[in-house]
Amino acid sequence: MPHTVHVIGAGLAGLSAAMRLAQAGENVLLHEASAQAGGRCRSYNDSTLGMMIDNGNHVILSGNRSALAYLDTIGATGRMRGPHEADFSFIDLASNERWQLRLGDGMLPWWIFSDARRVPNTRARDYLVLARLMWRPGKGTVGEAITCSGALYERLIEPILLATLNNEPPEASARLAATLMRETLAAGGRTCRPLIAHEGLSAAFVDPALAYLAAHGATVQFEHELHRIGFEDGRAISLDFGGKAVRLAREHAVILAVPPNFAARLLPGLQVPNEFRAIANVHFRVGQATALPAMTGVVHGLTQWIFAYPGRLSVTISAADALMQMPREQLARNVWGEVASIAGLPETLPPWQVVRERRATIATEPRQEALRPQAVTAWGNIFLAGDWTSTGLPPTIESAIRSGERAAKLAAA
Ligand SMILES: Cc1cc2nc3c(=O)[nH]c(=O)nc-3n(C[C@H](O)[C@H](O)[C@H](O)COP(=O)(O)OP(=O)(O)OC[C@H]3O[C@@H](n4cnc5c(N)ncnc54)[C@H](O)[C@@H]3O)c2cc1C
């Protein structure tokens, strides 16, 4: 007999859980509060720019095994595009130097020993600091584990950690940074190829997942917010969707795949991370093609990464809390000043859009890490999923999808 599982929240964690349950033949009901699936990873039609854009530029790496398995199951692997090798273009705005970081395919980091391939102005022995961070991170912050200054830090470690941990690196958890470095840089170039959803996030991660769920008999309800859970004898016995209470039979399970603050409201006594970090994205509609690669890292600028799409350049700034109050046009102008000089484009501000996600991810500092809960809760038939749960990974797509897989296994067990 199939189990019945209510999945609450159709972000990537909820979609991943629902997809794995539907694949296993379970009876799945997915409930989403908003009118759209995808949560923090979605596309929308932007009327100012007159084009579909993503809420934020998202990159996954070729070593993100759960994200790739998810895309494979829903038939969307081809919607991701990236270079054949782990190549990253960088520019330093302070010196105007440009370089290419080529990691190569092997496990051994030969690039460190090549003047032409390692970060300019660094020596092979500088990279010992990476080994220290990876293998002896300690329980504290990155700033306690390594010295956060110098060319290698500013040109490699800081850009990678800012983008993946979404936190000022000196205050971020060294253990989380170590896991990340071990799963990427230390595992070799084959796991570090950056992959981008070239037709948009929804076309890759969301629409094919909804089609898969429909084809496998799952029910998806939008604008169906869970308001309250009824409890009895250590189990959930009812779900209140605002007027419509659903009774749960003994064998029914619930996966809560909602952000941490919502989960804490629904589950009394649940401890969750309670500090967040912002991400700002500034999008520009550009008429002419540029020579910029799909992704460029920018050092010593307000801009951190530039993404080049057909007809659009798009900038990501992580840990952007200090920019939340800046007037939108000023932010667009400041960022465009940098982008125009890098891309060799006119200084006149083209049509722009600023998208700031105040609660883009949880903070990844040691005290917040300690608050990330396991999937199993104090209630026998309720399980947690979400990038913020205790996955051992930074709050990313990979973490969200892996958490969904794990919650699906638990709910079906
Ligand atoms: C701007 C930006 C850039 C990012 N860049 C990257 C990147 O480059 N690489 C990367 O790997 N990750 C990136 N991330 C992180 C990534 O987007 C998230 O890790 C992932 O989308 C989280 O998915 P989730 O399902 O855990 O949570 P969410 O996406 O937050 O989904 C939760 C869902 O639950 C719904 N919900 C809430 N309450 C209820 C309720 N009571 N009832 C029903 N539904 C409810 C919400 O509407 C939402 O749809 C980025 C995030 C942002 C914001």
mmCIF file with all atom_site columns, N, CA, C and O in Angstrom, residues 319-359:
data_model
loop_
_atom_site.group_PDB
_atom_site.id
_atom_site.type_symbol
_atom_site.label_atom_id
_atom_site.label_alt_id
_atom_site.label_comp_id
_atom_site.label_asym_id
_atom_site.label_entity_id
_atom_site.label_seq_id
_atom_site.pdbx_PDB_ins_code
_atom_site.Cartn_x
_atom_site.Cartn_y
_atom_site.Cartn_z
_atom_site.occupancy
_atom_site.B_iso_or_equiv
_atom_site.pdbx_formal_charge
_atom_site.auth_seq_id
_atom_site.auth_comp_id
_atom_site.auth_asym_id
_atom_site.auth_atom_id
_atom_site.pdbx_PDB_model_num
ATOM 1   N N  . ALA A 1 319 ? 26.268 38.302 0.619   1.00 0.00 ? 319 ALA A N  1
ATOM 2   C CA . ALA A 1 319 ? 26.416 38.938 1.938   1.00 0.00 ? 319 ALA A CA 1
ATOM 3   C C  . ALA A 1 319 ? 26.212 40.442 1.791   1.00 0.00 ? 319 ALA A C  1
ATOM 4   O O  . ALA A 1 319 ? 27.039 41.251 2.229   1.00 0.00 ? 319 ALA A O  1
ATOM 5   N N  . ALA A 1 320 ? 25.098 40.791 1.133   1.00 0.00 ? 320 ALA A N  1
ATOM 6   C CA . ALA A 1 320 ? 24.877 42.184 0.689   1.00 0.00 ? 320 ALA A CA 1
ATOM 7   C C  . ALA A 1 320 ? 24.037 42.986 1.680   1.00 0.00 ? 320 ALA A C  1
ATOM 8   O O  . ALA A 1 320 ? 23.383 43.963 1.288   1.00 0.00 ? 320 ALA A O  1
ATOM 9   N N  . ASP A 1 321 ? 24.052 42.612 2.941   1.00 0.00 ? 321 ASP A N  1
ATOM 10  C CA . ASP A 1 321 ? 23.183 43.286 3.927   1.00 0.00 ? 321 ASP A CA 1
ATOM 11  C C  . ASP A 1 321 ? 23.414 44.794 3.976   1.00 0.00 ? 321 ASP A C  1
ATOM 12  O O  . ASP A 1 321 ? 22.467 45.573 4.134   1.00 0.00 ? 321 ASP A O  1
ATOM 13  N N  . ALA A 1 322 ? 24.668 45.217 3.811   1.00 0.00 ? 322 ALA A N  1
ATOM 14  C CA . ALA A 1 322 ? 24.973 46.653 3.889   1.00 0.00 ? 322 ALA A CA 1
ATOM 15  C C  . ALA A 1 322 ? 24.382 47.417 2.709   1.00 0.00 ? 322 ALA A C  1
ATOM 16  O O  . ALA A 1 322 ? 24.315 48.648 2.745   1.00 0.00 ? 322 ALA A O  1
ATOM 17  N N  . LEU A 1 323 ? 23.961 46.712 1.663   1.00 0.00 ? 323 LEU A N  1
ATOM 18  C CA . LEU A 1 323 ? 23.423 47.396 0.469   1.00 0.00 ? 323 LEU A CA 1
ATOM 19  C C  . LEU A 1 323 ? 21.905 47.462 0.452   1.00 0.00 ? 323 LEU A C  1
ATOM 20  O O  . LEU A 1 323 ? 21.312 47.998 -0.487  1.00 0.00 ? 323 LEU A O  1
ATOM 21  N N  . MET A 1 324 ? 21.286 46.917 1.487   1.00 0.00 ? 324 MET A N  1
ATOM 22  C CA . MET A 1 324 ? 19.821 46.849 1.492   1.00 0.00 ? 324 MET A CA 1
ATOM 23  C C  . MET A 1 324 ? 19.170 48.230 1.523   1.00 0.00 ? 324 MET A C  1
ATOM 24  O O  . MET A 1 324 ? 18.093 48.434 0.998   1.00 0.00 ? 324 MET A O  1
ATOM 25  N N  . GLN A 1 325 ? 19.848 49.206 2.148   1.00 0.00 ? 325 GLN A N  1
ATOM 26  C CA . GLN A 1 325 ? 19.251 50.539 2.278   1.00 0.00 ? 325 GLN A CA 1
ATOM 27  C C  . GLN A 1 325 ? 19.653 51.479 1.139   1.00 0.00 ? 325 GLN A C  1
ATOM 28  O O  . GLN A 1 325 ? 19.135 52.580 1.035   1.00 0.00 ? 325 GLN A O  1
ATOM 29  N N  . MET A 1 326 ? 20.631 51.087 0.336   1.00 0.00 ? 326 MET A N  1
ATOM 30  C CA . MET A 1 326 ? 21.101 51.998 -0.726  1.00 0.00 ? 326 MET A CA 1
ATOM 31  C C  . MET A 1 326 ? 19.986 52.219 -1.742  1.00 0.00 ? 326 MET A C  1
ATOM 32  O O  . MET A 1 326 ? 19.325 51.269 -2.153  1.00 0.00 ? 326 MET A O  1
ATOM 33  N N  . PRO A 1 327 ? 19.719 53.473 -2.151  1.00 0.00 ? 327 PRO A N  1
ATOM 34  C CA . PRO A 1 327 ? 18.682 53.683 -3.167  1.00 0.00 ? 327 PRO A CA 1
ATOM 35  C C  . PRO A 1 327 ? 18.970 52.800 -4.381  1.00 0.00 ? 327 PRO A C  1
ATOM 36  O O  . PRO A 1 327 ? 20.126 52.635 -4.795  1.00 0.00 ? 327 PRO A O  1
ATOM 37  N N  . ARG A 1 328 ? 17.902 52.238 -4.950  1.00 0.00 ? 328 ARG A N  1
ATOM 38  C CA . ARG A 1 328 ? 18.049 51.230 -6.001  1.00 0.00 ? 328 ARG A CA 1
ATOM 39  C C  . ARG A 1 328 ? 18.845 51.773 -7.197  1.00 0.00 ? 328 ARG A C  1
ATOM 40  O O  . ARG A 1 328 ? 19.725 51.119 -7.726  1.00 0.00 ? 328 ARG A O  1
ATOM 41  N N  . GLU A 1 329 ? 18.507 53.030 -7.588  1.00 0.00 ? 329 GLU A N  1
ATOM 42  C CA . GLU A 1 329 ? 19.178 53.560 -8.783  1.00 0.00 ? 329 GLU A CA 1
ATOM 43  C C  . GLU A 1 329 ? 20.665 53.790 -8.528  1.00 0.00 ? 329 GLU A C  1
ATOM 44  O O  . GLU A 1 329 ? 21.506 53.560 -9.399  1.00 0.00 ? 329 GLU A O  1
ATOM 45  N N  . GLN A 1 330 ? 20.972 54.228 -7.306  1.00 0.00 ? 330 GLN A N  1
ATOM 46  C CA . GLN A 1 330 ? 22.394 54.444 -6.984  1.00 0.00 ? 330 GLN A CA 1
ATOM 47  C C  . GLN A 1 330 ? 23.166 53.128 -7.068  1.00 0.00 ? 330 GLN A C  1
ATOM 48  O O  . GLN A 1 330 ? 24.272 53.063 -7.612  1.00 0.00 ? 330 GLN A O  1
ATOM 49  N N  . LEU A 1 331 ? 22.539 52.056 -6.543  1.00 0.00 ? 331 LEU A N  1
ATOM 50  C CA . LEU A 1 331 ? 23.188 50.743 -6.604  1.00 0.00 ? 331 LEU A CA 1
ATOM 51  C C  . LEU A 1 331 ? 23.395 50.335 -8.068  1.00 0.00 ? 331 LEU A C  1
ATOM 52  O O  . LEU A 1 331 ? 24.489 49.897 -8.458  1.00 0.00 ? 331 LEU A O  1
ATOM 53  N N  . ALA A 1 332 ? 22.337 50.526 -8.883  1.00 0.00 ? 332 ALA A N  1
ATOM 54  C CA . ALA A 1 332 ? 22.450 50.157 -10.302 1.00 0.00 ? 332 ALA A CA 1
ATOM 55  C C  . ALA A 1 332 ? 23.564 50.964 -10.978 1.00 0.00 ? 332 ALA A C  1
ATOM 56  O O  . ALA A 1 332 ? 24.372 50.417 -11.734 1.00 0.00 ? 332 ALA A O  1
ATOM 57  N N  . ARG A 1 333 ? 23.630 52.266 -10.682 1.00 0.00 ? 333 ARG A N  1
ATOM 58  C CA . ARG A 1 333 ? 24.654 53.120 -11.314 1.00 0.00 ? 333 ARG A CA 1
ATOM 59  C C  . ARG A 1 333 ? 26.065 52.703 -10.887 1.00 0.00 ? 333 ARG A C  1
ATOM 60  O O  . ARG A 1 333 ? 26.979 52.615 -11.711 1.00 0.00 ? 333 ARG A O  1
ATOM 61  N N  . ASN A 1 334 ? 26.228 52.470 -9.572  1.00 0.00 ? 334 ASN A N  1
ATOM 62  C CA . ASN A 1 334 ? 27.564 52.098 -9.087  1.00 0.00 ? 334 ASN A CA 1
ATOM 63  C C  . ASN A 1 334 ? 28.028 50.787 -9.724  1.00 0.00 ? 334 ASN A C  1
ATOM 64  O O  . ASN A 1 334 ? 29.186 50.653 -10.133 1.00 0.00 ? 334 ASN A O  1
ATOM 65  N N  . VAL A 1 335 ? 27.107 49.825 -9.789  1.00 0.00 ? 335 VAL A N  1
ATOM 66  C CA . VAL A 1 335 ? 27.483 48.524 -10.344 1.00 0.00 ? 335 VAL A CA 1
ATOM 67  C C  . VAL A 1 335 ? 27.742 48.657 -11.845 1.00 0.00 ? 335 VAL A C  1
ATOM 68  O O  . VAL A 1 335 ? 28.719 48.116 -12.372 1.00 0.00 ? 335 VAL A O  1
ATOM 69  N N  . TRP A 1 336 ? 26.881 49.421 -12.540 1.00 0.00 ? 336 TRP A N  1
ATOM 70  C CA . TRP A 1 336 ? 27.071 49.566 -13.987 1.00 0.00 ? 336 TRP A CA 1
ATOM 71  C C  . TRP A 1 336 ? 28.425 50.220 -14.308 1.00 0.00 ? 336 TRP A C  1
ATOM 72  O O  . TRP A 1 336 ? 29.095 49.849 -15.269 1.00 0.00 ? 336 TRP A O  1
ATOM 73  N N  . GLY A 1 337 ? 28.847 51.179 -13.478 1.00 0.00 ? 337 GLY A N  1
ATOM 74  C CA . GLY A 1 337 ? 30.150 51.818 -13.691 1.00 0.00 ? 337 GLY A CA 1
ATOM 75  C C  . GLY A 1 337 ? 31.254 50.765 -13.781 1.00 0.00 ? 337 GLY A C  1
ATOM 76  O O  . GLY A 1 337 ? 32.121 50.812 -14.662 1.00 0.00 ? 337 GLY A O  1
ATOM 77  N N  . GLU A 1 338 ? 31.185 49.761 -12.897 1.00 0.00 ? 338 GLU A N  1
ATOM 78  C CA . GLU A 1 338 ? 32.209 48.701 -12.911 1.00 0.00 ? 338 GLU A CA 1
ATOM 79  C C  . GLU A 1 338 ? 32.030 47.775 -14.114 1.00 0.00 ? 338 GLU A C  1
ATOM 80  O O  . GLU A 1 338 ? 32.989 47.443 -14.813 1.00 0.00 ? 338 GLU A O  1
ATOM 81  N N  . VAL A 1 339 ? 30.772 47.381 -14.350 1.00 0.00 ? 339 VAL A N  1
ATOM 82  C CA . VAL A 1 339 ? 30.504 46.419 -15.433 1.00 0.00 ? 339 VAL A CA 1
ATOM 83  C C  . VAL A 1 339 ? 30.879 47.019 -16.787 1.00 0.00 ? 339 VAL A C  1
ATOM 84  O O  . VAL A 1 339 ? 31.497 46.358 -17.626 1.00 0.00 ? 339 VAL A O  1
ATOM 85  N N  . ALA A 1 340 ? 30.518 48.295 -17.000 1.00 0.00 ? 340 ALA A N  1
ATOM 86  C CA . ALA A 1 340 ? 30.796 48.940 -18.287 1.00 0.00 ? 340 ALA A CA 1
ATOM 87  C C  . ALA A 1 340 ? 32.297 48.981 -18.535 1.00 0.00 ? 340 ALA A C  1
ATOM 88  O O  . ALA A 1 340 ? 32.767 48.695 -19.646 1.00 0.00 ? 340 ALA A O  1
ATOM 89  N N  . SER A 1 341 ? 33.084 49.290 -17.478 1.00 0.00 ? 341 SER A N  1
ATOM 90  C CA . SER A 1 341 ? 34.536 49.364 -17.697 1.00 0.00 ? 341 SER A CA 1
ATOM 91  C C  . SER A 1 341 ? 35.105 47.964 -17.961 1.00 0.00 ? 341 SER A C  1
ATOM 92  O O  . SER A 1 341 ? 36.013 47.798 -18.764 1.00 0.00 ? 341 SER A O  1
ATOM 93  N N  . ILE A 1 342 ? 34.575 46.959 -17.311 1.00 0.00 ? 342 ILE A N  1
ATOM 94  C CA . ILE A 1 342 ? 35.091 45.593 -17.522 1.00 0.00 ? 342 ILE A CA 1
ATOM 95  C C  . ILE A 1 342 ? 34.714 45.088 -18.919 1.00 0.00 ? 342 ILE A C  1
ATOM 96  O O  . ILE A 1 342 ? 35.519 44.479 -19.621 1.00 0.00 ? 342 ILE A O  1
ATOM 97  N N  . ALA A 1 343 ? 33.464 45.369 -19.334 1.00 0.00 ? 343 ALA A N  1
ATOM 98  C CA . ALA A 1 343 ? 32.973 44.820 -20.609 1.00 0.00 ? 343 ALA A CA 1
ATOM 99  C C  . ALA A 1 343 ? 33.272 45.737 -21.788 1.00 0.00 ? 343 ALA A C  1
ATOM 100 O O  . ALA A 1 343 ? 32.994 45.380 -22.934 1.00 0.00 ? 343 ALA A O  1
ATOM 101 N N  . GLY A 1 344 ? 33.805 46.937 -21.520 1.00 0.00 ? 344 GLY A N  1
ATOM 102 C CA . GLY A 1 344 ? 34.080 47.885 -22.598 1.00 0.00 ? 344 GLY A CA 1
ATOM 103 C C  . GLY A 1 344 ? 32.803 48.431 -23.223 1.00 0.00 ? 344 GLY A C  1
ATOM 104 O O  . GLY A 1 344 ? 32.711 48.559 -24.446 1.00 0.00 ? 344 GLY A O  1
ATOM 105 N N  . LEU A 1 345 ? 31.823 48.728 -22.388 1.00 0.00 ? 345 LEU A N  1
ATOM 106 C CA . LEU A 1 345 ? 30.537 49.229 -22.886 1.00 0.00 ? 345 LEU A CA 1
ATOM 107 C C  . LEU A 1 345 ? 30.379 50.706 -22.512 1.00 0.00 ? 345 LEU A C  1
ATOM 108 O O  . LEU A 1 345 ? 31.060 51.192 -21.603 1.00 0.00 ? 345 LEU A O  1
ATOM 109 N N  . PRO A 1 346 ? 29.467 51.436 -23.176 1.00 0.00 ? 346 PRO A N  1
ATOM 110 C CA . PRO A 1 346 ? 29.278 52.857 -22.848 1.00 0.00 ? 346 PRO A CA 1
ATOM 111 C C  . PRO A 1 346 ? 28.856 53.043 -21.389 1.00 0.00 ? 346 PRO A C  1
ATOM 112 O O  . PRO A 1 346 ? 28.218 52.166 -20.803 1.00 0.00 ? 346 PRO A O  1
ATOM 113 N N  . GLU A 1 347 ? 29.207 54.228 -20.843 1.00 0.00 ? 347 GLU A N  1
ATOM 114 C CA . GLU A 1 347 ? 28.902 54.478 -19.425 1.00 0.00 ? 347 GLU A CA 1
ATOM 115 C C  . GLU A 1 347 ? 27.429 54.756 -19.162 1.00 0.00 ? 347 GLU A C  1
ATOM 116 O O  . GLU A 1 347 ? 26.954 54.665 -18.026 1.00 0.00 ? 347 GLU A O  1
ATOM 117 N N  . THR A 1 348 ? 26.674 55.104 -20.222 1.00 0.00 ? 348 THR A N  1
ATOM 118 C CA . THR A 1 348 ? 25.244 55.417 -20.029 1.00 0.00 ? 348 THR A CA 1
ATOM 119 C C  . THR A 1 348 ? 24.520 54.203 -19.446 1.00 0.00 ? 348 THR A C  1
ATOM 120 O O  . THR A 1 348 ? 24.651 53.100 -19.971 1.00 0.00 ? 348 THR A O  1
ATOM 121 N N  . LEU A 1 349 ? 23.750 54.460 -18.389 1.00 0.00 ? 349 LEU A N  1
ATOM 122 C CA . LEU A 1 349 ? 23.065 53.356 -17.700 1.00 0.00 ? 349 LEU A CA 1
ATOM 123 C C  . LEU A 1 349 ? 21.987 52.759 -18.605 1.00 0.00 ? 349 LEU A C  1
ATOM 124 O O  . LEU A 1 349 ? 21.061 53.454 -19.015 1.00 0.00 ? 349 LEU A O  1
ATOM 125 N N  . PRO A 1 350 ? 22.075 51.454 -18.930 1.00 0.00 ? 350 PRO A N  1
ATOM 126 C CA . PRO A 1 350 ? 21.021 50.837 -19.749 1.00 0.00 ? 350 PRO A CA 1
ATOM 127 C C  . PRO A 1 350 ? 19.815 50.488 -18.854 1.00 0.00 ? 350 PRO A C  1
ATOM 128 O O  . PRO A 1 350 ? 19.880 50.683 -17.638 1.00 0.00 ? 350 PRO A O  1
ATOM 129 N N  . PRO A 1 351 ? 18.712 49.982 -19.425 1.00 0.00 ? 351 PRO A N  1
ATOM 130 C CA . PRO A 1 351 ? 17.585 49.558 -18.575 1.00 0.00 ? 351 PRO A CA 1
ATOM 131 C C  . PRO A 1 351 ? 18.085 48.553 -17.527 1.00 0.00 ? 351 PRO A C  1
ATOM 132 O O  . PRO A 1 351 ? 18.861 47.662 -17.848 1.00 0.00 ? 351 PRO A O  1
ATOM 133 N N  . TRP A 1 352 ? 17.650 48.736 -16.291 1.00 0.00 ? 352 TRP A N  1
ATOM 134 C CA . TRP A 1 352 ? 18.199 47.936 -15.190 1.00 0.00 ? 352 TRP A CA 1
ATOM 135 C C  . TRP A 1 352 ? 17.086 47.455 -14.255 1.00 0.00 ? 352 TRP A C  1
ATOM 136 O O  . TRP A 1 352 ? 15.973 48.006 -14.247 1.00 0.00 ? 352 TRP A O  1
ATOM 137 N N  . GLN A 1 353 ? 17.419 46.485 -13.463 1.00 0.00 ? 353 GLN A N  1
ATOM 138 C CA . GLN A 1 353 ? 16.523 46.001 -12.412 1.00 0.00 ? 353 GLN A CA 1
ATOM 139 C C  . GLN A 1 353 ? 17.378 45.559 -11.228 1.00 0.00 ? 353 GLN A C  1
ATOM 140 O O  . GLN A 1 353 ? 18.413 44.920 -11.407 1.00 0.00 ? 353 GLN A O  1
ATOM 141 N N  . VAL A 1 354 ? 16.945 45.935 -10.034 1.00 0.00 ? 354 VAL A N  1
ATOM 142 C CA . VAL A 1 354 ? 17.642 45.498 -8.818  1.00 0.00 ? 354 VAL A CA 1
ATOM 143 C C  . VAL A 1 354 ? 16.724 44.531 -8.072  1.00 0.00 ? 354 VAL A C  1
ATOM 144 O O  . VAL A 1 354 ? 15.565 44.851 -7.820  1.00 0.00 ? 354 VAL A O  1
ATOM 145 N N  . VAL A 1 355 ? 17.219 43.332 -7.777  1.00 0.00 ? 355 VAL A N  1
ATOM 146 C CA . VAL A 1 355 ? 16.438 42.363 -6.989  1.00 0.00 ? 355 VAL A CA 1
ATOM 147 C C  . VAL A 1 355 ? 17.246 42.055 -5.732  1.00 0.00 ? 355 VAL A C  1
ATOM 148 O O  . VAL A 1 355 ? 18.351 41.510 -5.824  1.00 0.00 ? 355 VAL A O  1
ATOM 149 N N  . ARG A 1 356 ? 16.697 42.449 -4.583  1.00 0.00 ? 356 ARG A N  1
ATOM 150 C CA . ARG A 1 356 ? 17.424 42.208 -3.332  1.00 0.00 ? 356 ARG A CA 1
ATOM 151 C C  . ARG A 1 356 ? 16.619 41.224 -2.485  1.00 0.00 ? 356 ARG A C  1
ATOM 152 O O  . ARG A 1 356 ? 15.468 41.489 -2.159  1.00 0.00 ? 356 ARG A O  1
ATOM 153 N N  . GLU A 1 357 ? 17.221 40.103 -2.174  1.00 0.00 ? 357 GLU A N  1
ATOM 154 C CA . GLU A 1 357 ? 16.561 39.106 -1.313  1.00 0.00 ? 357 GLU A CA 1
ATOM 155 C C  . GLU A 1 357 ? 17.176 39.256 0.077   1.00 0.00 ? 357 GLU A C  1
ATOM 156 O O  . GLU A 1 357 ? 18.327 38.887 0.290   1.00 0.00 ? 357 GLU A O  1
ATOM 157 N N  . ARG A 1 358 ? 16.392 39.848 0.981   1.00 0.00 ? 358 ARG A N  1
ATOM 158 C CA . ARG A 1 358 ? 16.922 40.133 2.321   1.00 0.00 ? 358 ARG A CA 1
ATOM 159 C C  . ARG A 1 358 ? 17.275 38.837 3.062   1.00 0.00 ? 358 ARG A C  1
ATOM 160 O O  . ARG A 1 358 ? 18.275 38.742 3.745   1.00 0.00 ? 358 ARG A O  1
ATOM 161 N N  . ARG A 1 359 ? 16.389 37.849 2.941   1.00 0.00 ? 359 ARG A N  1
ATOM 162 C CA . ARG A 1 359 ? 16.632 36.568 3.606   1.00 0.00 ? 359 ARG A CA 1
ATOM 163 C C  . ARG A 1 359 ? 17.009 35.522 2.570   1.00 0.00 ? 359 ARG A C  1
ATOM 164 O O  . ARG A 1 359 ? 16.337 34.501 2.432   1.00 0.00 ? 359 ARG A O  1
#
